[in-house]
CSV table of N, CA and C in Angstrom, one decimal:
chain,number,residue,atom,x,y,z
A,12,MET,N,97.5,-193.6,71.7
A,12,MET,CA,98.2,-194.6,71.9
A,12,MET,C,97.7,-195.4,70.4
A,13,SER,N,97.9,-196.4,69.8
A,13,SER,CA,96.9,-197.8,69.0
A,13,SER,C,96.0,-198.0,69.9
A,14,GLU,N,96.2,-198.9,69.1
A,14,GLU,CA,95.4,-200.0,70.0
A,14,GLU,C,96.2,-201.7,69.3
A,15,LYS,N,97.3,-201.4,68.3
A,15,LYS,CA,98.3,-201.9,68.7
A,15,LYS,C,99.6,-201.6,69.8
A,16,GLU,N,99.6,-200.7,69.9
A,16,GLU,CA,101.1,-200.8,70.6
A,16,GLU,C,100.7,-200.0,72.5
A,17,SER,N,99.5,-200.9,73.2
A,17,SER,CA,98.7,-200.6,73.9
A,17,SER,C,99.4,-201.6,74.1
A,18,SER,N,99.7,-202.3,76.5
A,18,SER,CA,100.7,-203.9,76.0
A,18,SER,C,99.3,-203.7,77.1
A,19,ASN,N,98.1,-203.0,77.8
A,19,ASN,CA,97.6,-203.2,78.7
A,19,ASN,C,96.6,-204.4,78.7
A,20,CYS,N,96.9,-205.9,79.4
A,20,CYS,CA,96.2,-207.0,79.0
A,20,CYS,C,95.4,-207.6,80.1
A,21,VAL,N,94.3,-208.4,79.3
A,21,VAL,CA,93.9,-209.6,80.4
A,21,VAL,C,94.3,-210.3,80.3
A,22,PHE,N,94.5,-211.6,80.0
A,22,PHE,CA,94.5,-213.2,80.1
A,22,PHE,C,93.7,-214.7,80.6
A,23,VAL,N,94.0,-215.5,79.4
A,23,VAL,CA,93.6,-216.7,79.9
A,23,VAL,C,95.1,-217.4,79.3
A,24,GLU,N,96.1,-217.8,79.9
A,24,GLU,CA,97.5,-218.8,79.8
A,24,GLU,C,96.9,-219.6,79.9
A,25,ASP,N,97.8,-220.7,79.0
A,25,ASP,CA,97.8,-222.6,78.7
A,25,ASP,C,96.8,-223.3,79.4
A,26,MET,N,95.3,-222.3,79.0
A,26,MET,CA,94.4,-223.9,79.2
A,26,MET,C,94.4,-225.3,78.4
A,27,ARG,N,93.9,-225.2,79.5
A,27,ARG,CA,94.1,-226.9,78.2
A,27,ARG,C,92.5,-227.9,77.9
A,28,VAL,N,92.5,-227.8,77.2
A,28,VAL,CA,91.3,-228.6,76.6
A,28,VAL,C,91.3,-229.5,76.2
A,29,SER,N,90.2,-230.3,76.4
A,29,SER,CA,89.9,-231.8,74.7
A,29,SER,C,88.8,-230.9,73.7
A,30,VAL,N,89.7,-231.9,73.1
A,30,VAL,CA,88.2,-230.4,71.3
A,30,VAL,C,88.7,-231.6,70.3
A,31,ARG,N,87.5,-232.0,70.1
A,31,ARG,CA,87.1,-233.3,68.7
A,31,ARG,C,87.6,-231.8,67.1
A,32,ILE,N,89.2,-232.1,66.9
A,32,ILE,CA,88.8,-230.9,65.8
A,32,ILE,C,90.2,-232.2,64.7
A,33,GLY,N,90.4,-231.3,63.6
A,33,GLY,CA,91.5,-232.2,62.7
A,33,GLY,C,90.7,-232.5,62.0
A,34,LEU,N,91.5,-232.3,60.5
A,34,LEU,CA,91.9,-232.6,58.6
A,34,LEU,C,91.8,-234.3,58.8
A,35,LEU,N,93.3,-235.0,59.2
A,35,LEU,CA,93.3,-236.0,58.9
A,35,LEU,C,92.5,-236.6,59.2
A,36,PRO,N,92.4,-238.4,58.6
A,36,PRO,CA,91.7,-238.9,59.2
A,36,PRO,C,91.5,-239.9,60.5
A,37,PHE,N,93.1,-239.8,61.4
A,37,PHE,CA,92.9,-240.2,62.0
A,37,PHE,C,92.7,-239.0,63.8
A,38,GLU,N,92.8,-237.6,63.5
A,38,GLU,CA,92.0,-236.7,64.9
A,38,GLU,C,90.5,-236.8,64.7
A,39,LYS,N,89.9,-237.4,63.6
A,39,LYS,CA,87.9,-238.1,64.0
A,39,LYS,C,88.0,-239.0,64.8
A,40,GLU,N,88.9,-239.2,65.4
A,40,GLU,CA,88.8,-241.0,66.0
A,40,GLU,C,88.7,-240.4,67.2
A,41,SER,N,88.7,-239.3,68.2
A,41,SER,CA,88.7,-238.6,69.2
A,41,SER,C,89.6,-237.8,69.5
A,42,PRO,N,88.9,-237.4,70.4
A,42,PRO,CA,89.3,-235.6,71.3
A,42,PRO,C,91.2,-235.3,71.2
A,43,GLN,N,91.3,-233.6,71.1
A,43,GLN,CA,92.6,-233.8,71.1
A,43,GLN,C,92.8,-232.9,71.4
A,44,SER,N,94.4,-232.7,72.7
A,44,SER,CA,94.7,-231.4,73.9
A,44,SER,C,95.0,-230.9,73.2
A,45,LEU,N,94.1,-229.4,73.5
A,45,LEU,CA,94.5,-228.1,73.1
A,45,LEU,C,95.2,-227.3,74.2
A,46,ILE,N,95.9,-226.4,73.9
A,46,ILE,CA,96.7,-225.3,74.8
A,46,ILE,C,96.3,-224.0,74.4
A,47,VAL,N,95.4,-223.9,75.0
A,47,VAL,CA,95.0,-222.3,74.1
A,47,VAL,C,95.6,-221.0,76.0
A,48,SER,N,95.8,-219.8,74.8
A,48,SER,CA,95.6,-218.7,75.6
A,48,SER,C,95.8,-217.5,74.5
A,49,ALA,N,94.6,-216.9,75.5
A,49,ALA,CA,94.3,-215.4,75.0
A,49,ALA,C,94.6,-214.4,76.5
A,50,TYR,N,95.0,-213.7,74.6
A,50,TYR,CA,95.4,-212.0,74.9
A,50,TYR,C,94.7,-211.3,75.0
A,51,ALA,N,93.5,-210.3,75.9
A,51,ALA,CA,92.6,-208.9,75.2
A,51,ALA,C,93.6,-207.8,75.6
A,52,TYR,N,94.0,-207.3,74.6
A,52,TYR,CA,94.0,-205.9,75.1
A,52,TYR,C,93.5,-205.4,75.2
A,53,GLY,N,93.4,-203.9,76.2
A,53,GLY,CA,91.8,-202.0,76.3
A,53,GLY,C,93.9,-201.4,75.6
A,54,ASP,N,93.5,-200.5,75.8
A,54,ASP,CA,93.8,-199.3,75.0
A,54,ASP,C,95.2,-198.2,77.1
A,55,GLU,N,95.8,-197.6,76.4
A,55,GLU,CA,96.2,-197.3,77.9
A,55,GLU,C,95.7,-196.4,78.7
A,56,ASP,N,94.2,-195.7,78.9
A,56,ASP,CA,93.0,-195.8,80.0
A,56,ASP,C,92.6,-197.3,80.7
A,57,TYR,N,93.1,-198.2,80.4
A,57,TYR,CA,92.3,-199.9,80.4
A,57,TYR,C,92.0,-199.7,82.0
A,58,LEU,N,93.3,-199.4,82.8
A,58,LEU,CA,93.4,-199.9,84.2
A,58,LEU,C,91.8,-198.5,84.8
A,59,ASP,N,92.4,-196.7,84.4
A,59,ASP,CA,90.8,-196.1,84.9
A,59,ASP,C,89.8,-196.3,84.7
A,60,LEU,N,89.5,-196.8,83.1
A,60,LEU,CA,88.1,-197.7,82.7
A,60,LEU,C,87.8,-199.5,83.9
A,61,ALA,N,88.9,-200.3,84.7
A,61,ALA,CA,88.8,-200.8,84.9
A,61,ALA,C,88.3,-200.7,87.1
A,62,LEU,N,88.8,-199.5,87.7
A,62,LEU,CA,88.7,-199.4,88.6
A,62,LEU,C,87.7,-198.6,88.7
A,63,GLY,N,86.6,-197.4,87.5
A,63,GLY,CA,85.5,-197.5,87.5
A,63,GLY,C,84.4,-198.6,87.3
A,64,GLY,N,85.3,-199.4,87.2
A,64,GLY,CA,84.0,-200.8,87.1
A,64,GLY,C,83.2,-201.2,85.4
A,65,SER,N,84.4,-200.9,84.5
A,65,SER,CA,84.5,-201.2,83.1
A,65,SER,C,85.4,-202.1,82.8
A,66,PHE,N,85.4,-202.9,82.6
A,66,PHE,CA,86.6,-204.2,82.6
A,66,PHE,C,86.8,-205.3,81.9
A,67,ILE,N,87.9,-206.0,81.3
A,67,ILE,CA,88.1,-207.2,80.8
A,67,ILE,C,87.5,-207.6,81.3
A,68,ASP,N,87.1,-209.3,80.7
A,68,ASP,CA,86.8,-210.0,81.7
A,68,ASP,C,87.3,-211.6,81.3
A,69,TYR,N,88.1,-212.1,82.3
A,69,TYR,CA,88.7,-213.5,81.5
A,69,TYR,C,87.5,-214.3,81.5
A,70,ALA,N,87.3,-214.2,82.9
A,70,ALA,CA,86.2,-215.0,83.0
A,70,ALA,C,85.1,-215.6,81.3
A,71,ARG,N,85.1,-214.9,80.6
A,71,ARG,CA,84.4,-214.7,79.6
A,71,ARG,C,85.6,-215.7,77.8
A,72,LEU,N,86.4,-215.5,78.4
A,72,LEU,CA,88.1,-216.4,78.0
A,72,LEU,C,87.6,-217.5,77.2
A,73,HIS,N,88.3,-217.0,79.3
A,73,HIS,CA,87.3,-219.1,79.9
A,73,HIS,C,86.6,-219.9,78.8
A,74,ASP,N,85.2,-219.0,79.2
A,74,ASP,CA,83.9,-220.0,79.2
A,74,ASP,C,84.0,-220.4,78.2
A,75,THR,N,84.7,-219.2,77.1
A,75,THR,CA,84.3,-219.1,75.8
A,75,THR,C,85.5,-220.8,75.4
A,76,ILE,N,86.8,-220.6,75.8
A,76,ILE,CA,87.6,-222.2,75.4
A,76,ILE,C,87.3,-223.2,75.8
A,77,ALA,N,85.9,-222.9,77.4
A,77,ALA,CA,85.8,-224.1,78.0
A,77,ALA,C,85.6,-225.5,77.0
A,78,ALA,N,83.9,-223.8,76.8
A,78,ALA,CA,82.5,-224.1,76.4
A,78,ALA,C,82.7,-225.4,74.5
A,79,TRP,N,84.6,-225.5,74.5
A,79,TRP,CA,84.5,-226.0,72.6
A,79,TRP,C,85.2,-228.1,73.4
A,80,GLU,N,84.1,-227.8,74.4
A,80,GLU,CA,84.7,-229.3,74.5
A,80,GLU,C,83.5,-230.3,74.7
A,81,ALA,N,82.4,-229.6,74.4
A,81,ALA,CA,81.4,-230.0,74.4
A,81,ALA,C,81.1,-230.0,72.6
A,82,ARG,N,81.6,-229.1,72.0
A,82,ARG,CA,80.9,-228.7,70.4
A,82,ARG,C,81.5,-229.8,69.7
A,83,ALA,N,80.6,-230.0,68.5
A,83,ALA,CA,80.7,-231.4,67.1
A,83,ALA,C,82.8,-231.2,66.5
A,84,HIS,N,82.8,-232.1,66.3
A,84,HIS,CA,83.9,-231.9,65.0
A,84,HIS,C,84.6,-230.9,64.7
A,85,THR,N,85.4,-230.2,64.9
A,85,THR,CA,85.9,-228.8,64.5
A,85,THR,C,86.6,-229.5,63.2
A,86,GLU,N,87.4,-228.8,61.9
A,86,GLU,CA,87.7,-228.7,61.4
A,86,GLU,C,89.0,-228.1,61.4
A,87,LEU,N,89.3,-226.4,61.9
A,87,LEU,CA,89.9,-226.4,62.2
A,87,LEU,C,90.7,-225.6,63.2
A,88,LEU,N,91.3,-224.6,63.3
A,88,LEU,CA,92.1,-224.4,64.7
A,88,LEU,C,91.5,-222.7,64.1
A,89,GLU,N,91.4,-222.9,62.9
A,89,GLU,CA,91.2,-221.0,62.7
A,89,GLU,C,90.3,-220.6,63.2
A,90,GLU,N,88.8,-222.0,63.1
A,90,GLU,CA,87.2,-221.2,63.5
A,90,GLU,C,87.5,-221.4,65.0
A,91,LEU,N,88.2,-222.2,66.3
A,91,LEU,CA,88.3,-222.2,67.2
A,91,LEU,C,88.1,-220.4,67.7
A,92,ALA,N,89.7,-220.8,66.6
A,92,ALA,CA,90.2,-219.0,67.3
A,92,ALA,C,88.8,-217.2,66.8
A,93,VAL,N,88.1,-218.1,65.3
A,93,VAL,CA,87.6,-217.0,65.1
A,93,VAL,C,86.4,-217.2,66.3
A,94,ASP,N,86.3,-217.9,67.1
A,94,ASP,CA,84.3,-218.0,68.6
A,94,ASP,C,85.6,-217.4,68.9
A,95,LEU,N,86.5,-217.0,69.6
A,95,LEU,CA,87.7,-216.6,70.4
A,95,LEU,C,87.3,-215.1,70.5
A,96,PHE,N,87.9,-214.5,68.8
A,96,PHE,CA,87.9,-213.5,68.1
A,96,PHE,C,85.9,-212.4,69.2
A,97,ARG,N,85.0,-213.7,68.7
A,97,ARG,CA,83.8,-213.0,68.6
A,97,ARG,C,84.3,-213.1,70.3
A,98,ALA,N,83.9,-213.8,71.2
A,98,ALA,CA,83.5,-212.9,72.4
A,98,ALA,C,84.2,-212.1,73.1
A,99,GLY,N,85.5,-212.4,72.2
A,99,GLY,CA,86.0,-211.3,73.3
A,99,GLY,C,85.8,-209.9,73.0
A,100,PHE,N,86.3,-209.9,71.4
A,100,PHE,CA,84.8,-207.6,71.5
A,100,PHE,C,84.1,-207.4,70.9
A,101,ALA,N,83.3,-208.7,72.2
A,101,ALA,CA,81.7,-208.5,72.7
A,101,ALA,C,82.4,-207.6,74.0
A,102,MET,N,82.9,-207.7,74.4
A,102,MET,CA,84.0,-206.5,75.1
A,102,MET,C,83.5,-204.8,75.1
A,103,LYS,N,82.9,-204.5,75.3
A,103,LYS,CA,83.6,-202.7,74.5
A,103,LYS,C,84.7,-202.7,74.5
A,104,ASP,N,85.9,-202.7,76.1
A,104,ASP,CA,87.0,-202.0,75.5
A,104,ASP,C,87.9,-202.8,75.5
A,105,VAL,N,87.5,-204.1,74.9
A,105,VAL,CA,88.8,-205.1,74.3
A,105,VAL,C,89.8,-203.9,72.8
A,106,THR,N,90.1,-203.7,72.2
A,106,THR,CA,90.7,-202.9,71.6
A,106,THR,C,91.6,-204.0,70.6
A,107,ARG,N,92.1,-205.4,71.0
A,107,ARG,CA,93.5,-206.0,70.3
A,107,ARG,C,93.5,-207.1,70.9
A,108,MET,N,93.6,-208.2,70.4
A,108,MET,CA,93.2,-209.7,70.7
A,108,MET,C,94.9,-210.4,69.9
A,109,ARG,N,95.5,-211.7,71.1
A,109,ARG,CA,96.3,-212.3,70.1
A,109,ARG,C,95.7,-213.6,71.1
A,110,ILE,N,96.0,-214.6,70.0
A,110,ILE,CA,95.2,-216.5,70.3
A,110,ILE,C,96.7,-217.3,70.0
A,111,ARG,N,96.6,-218.2,70.8
A,111,ARG,CA,97.5,-219.1,71.0
A,111,ARG,C,96.4,-220.7,70.7
A,112,ILE,N,97.4,-220.5,69.4
A,112,ILE,CA,95.9,-222.5,70.0
A,112,ILE,C,97.0,-223.5,69.1
A,113,GLY,N,97.3,-224.4,69.9
A,113,GLY,CA,97.8,-225.8,69.8
A,113,GLY,C,97.4,-227.0,70.3
A,114,LYS,N,98.0,-227.8,69.1
A,114,LYS,CA,98.2,-229.5,69.2
A,114,LYS,C,98.8,-230.0,70.7
A,115,ALA,N,98.3,-230.1,71.5
A,115,ALA,CA,99.6,-230.5,72.1
A,115,ALA,C,100.6,-232.3,71.8
A,116,ASP,N,99.5,-233.0,71.0
A,116,ASP,CA,99.8,-234.5,70.8
A,116,ASP,C,100.0,-234.4,69.2
A,117,ILE,N,100.1,-233.8,68.7
A,117,ILE,CA,99.9,-233.7,66.7
A,117,ILE,C,101.0,-234.4,66.8
A,118,PHE,N,103.0,-233.5,67.1
A,118,PHE,CA,103.8,-234.1,66.7
A,118,PHE,C,104.6,-235.2,68.1
A,119,GLU,N,105.3,-236.3,67.3
A,119,GLU,CA,105.8,-236.8,68.5
A,119,GLU,C,107.9,-235.8,69.5
A,120,LYS,N,107.9,-235.8,68.3
A,120,LYS,CA,108.8,-234.6,68.6
A,120,LYS,C,108.8,-232.7,68.3
A,121,ALA,N,107.1,-232.4,68.4
A,121,ALA,CA,107.1,-231.2,69.2
A,121,ALA,C,105.4,-231.4,70.4
A,122,VAL,N,106.7,-230.3,71.3
A,122,VAL,CA,105.4,-229.6,72.9
A,122,VAL,C,104.7,-229.5,71.6
A,123,GLN,N,103.9,-228.8,70.6
A,123,GLN,CA,103.0,-228.3,69.8
A,123,GLN,C,102.6,-227.2,68.4
A,124,ALA,N,101.8,-227.9,68.0
A,124,ALA,CA,101.9,-227.0,67.0
A,124,ALA,C,100.6,-226.1,66.2
A,125,GLY,N,100.8,-225.4,66.0
A,125,GLY,CA,99.6,-224.8,66.1
A,125,GLY,C,99.2,-223.2,65.0
A,126,ILE,N,98.3,-222.2,65.7
A,126,ILE,CA,98.0,-221.0,65.4
A,126,ILE,C,98.3,-220.2,66.2
A,127,ASP,N,99.0,-218.4,66.2
A,127,ASP,CA,98.7,-217.5,66.5
A,127,ASP,C,98.9,-216.4,65.9
A,128,LEU,N,97.3,-216.3,66.2
A,128,LEU,CA,96.7,-215.1,65.7
A,128,LEU,C,96.6,-213.9,66.8
A,129,THR,N,96.9,-212.1,65.5
A,129,THR,CA,96.8,-211.6,66.3
A,129,THR,C,95.0,-210.4,65.5
A,130,CYS,N,94.5,-210.4,65.8
A,130,CYS,CA,93.2,-209.3,65.5
A,130,CYS,C,93.1,-207.8,66.4
A,131,THR,N,93.0,-206.9,66.2
A,131,THR,CA,92.2,-205.5,66.4
A,131,THR,C,91.2,-205.4,66.2
A,132,ARG,N,90.7,-204.6,66.7
A,132,ARG,CA,89.3,-204.1,66.5
A,132,ARG,C,89.0,-203.9,65.4
A,133,THR,N,90.1,-203.5,64.1
A,133,THR,CA,89.5,-202.4,63.8
A,133,THR,C,89.8,-203.2,62.3
A,134,GLN,N,89.6,-204.2,62.2
A,134,GLN,CA,90.3,-205.7,61.0
A,134,GLN,C,88.9,-205.9,61.9
A,135,TRP,N,88.6,-206.9,62.8
A,135,TRP,CA,87.6,-207.2,63.1
A,135,TRP,C,85.6,-206.8,62.1
A,136,THR,N,85.6,-206.1,62.8
A,136,THR,CA,84.9,-204.7,62.5
A,136,THR,C,85.1,-205.0,60.8
A,137,LYS,N,85.9,-205.2,60.0
A,137,LYS,CA,85.2,-205.2,58.7
A,137,LYS,C,86.5,-205.7,58.1
A,138,LYS,N,86.6,-207.0,58.1
A,138,LYS,CA,86.6,-208.3,58.1
A,138,LYS,C,85.5,-209.4,58.4
A,139,TYR,N,85.5,-209.1,59.8
A,139,TYR,CA,85.4,-210.7,60.5
A,139,TYR,C,84.4,-211.1,61.4
A,140,ALA,N,84.1,-210.1,61.8
A,140,ALA,CA,83.0,-209.9,62.5
A,140,ALA,C,81.4,-210.5,62.3
A,141,THR,N,81.2,-211.1,60.2
A,141,THR,CA,80.8,-211.1,60.6
A,141,THR,C,80.6,-213.1,59.8
A,142,LEU,N,82.0,-213.7,59.8
A,142,LEU,CA,82.0,-214.6,60.0
A,142,LEU,C,80.9,-215.6,60.7
A,143,ASN,N,80.1,-217.0,60.7
A,143,ASN,CA,79.9,-216.8,61.8
A,143,ASN,C,81.3,-218.5,62.4
């Protein structure tokens, strides 16, 4: 099974954090509420690995997201996504990740607006692992 096909997943879903983020002038005035979900996928043998003591730690995903509240102003949601991908792929059993980050209060008539990104370990290693 390829890293795209496995559905074995460890996740943190709909975590709310208050983060200083955005490009627009009004977004720089105060923190915004973000709703974040992170899904870290293992391969088809993940359950066996986890029962043997090698597991994907959702606390690492949670703590990475929680730490954003202490960050200086960040302009793009994608910068936060890179931070979360980095934390996920630091765990050797993660083969693929999906990250959703939404601004909860950016538009009056929308529940949220944001990004929904998926990255495989291969993509991360080849293209993005060296990003700051």
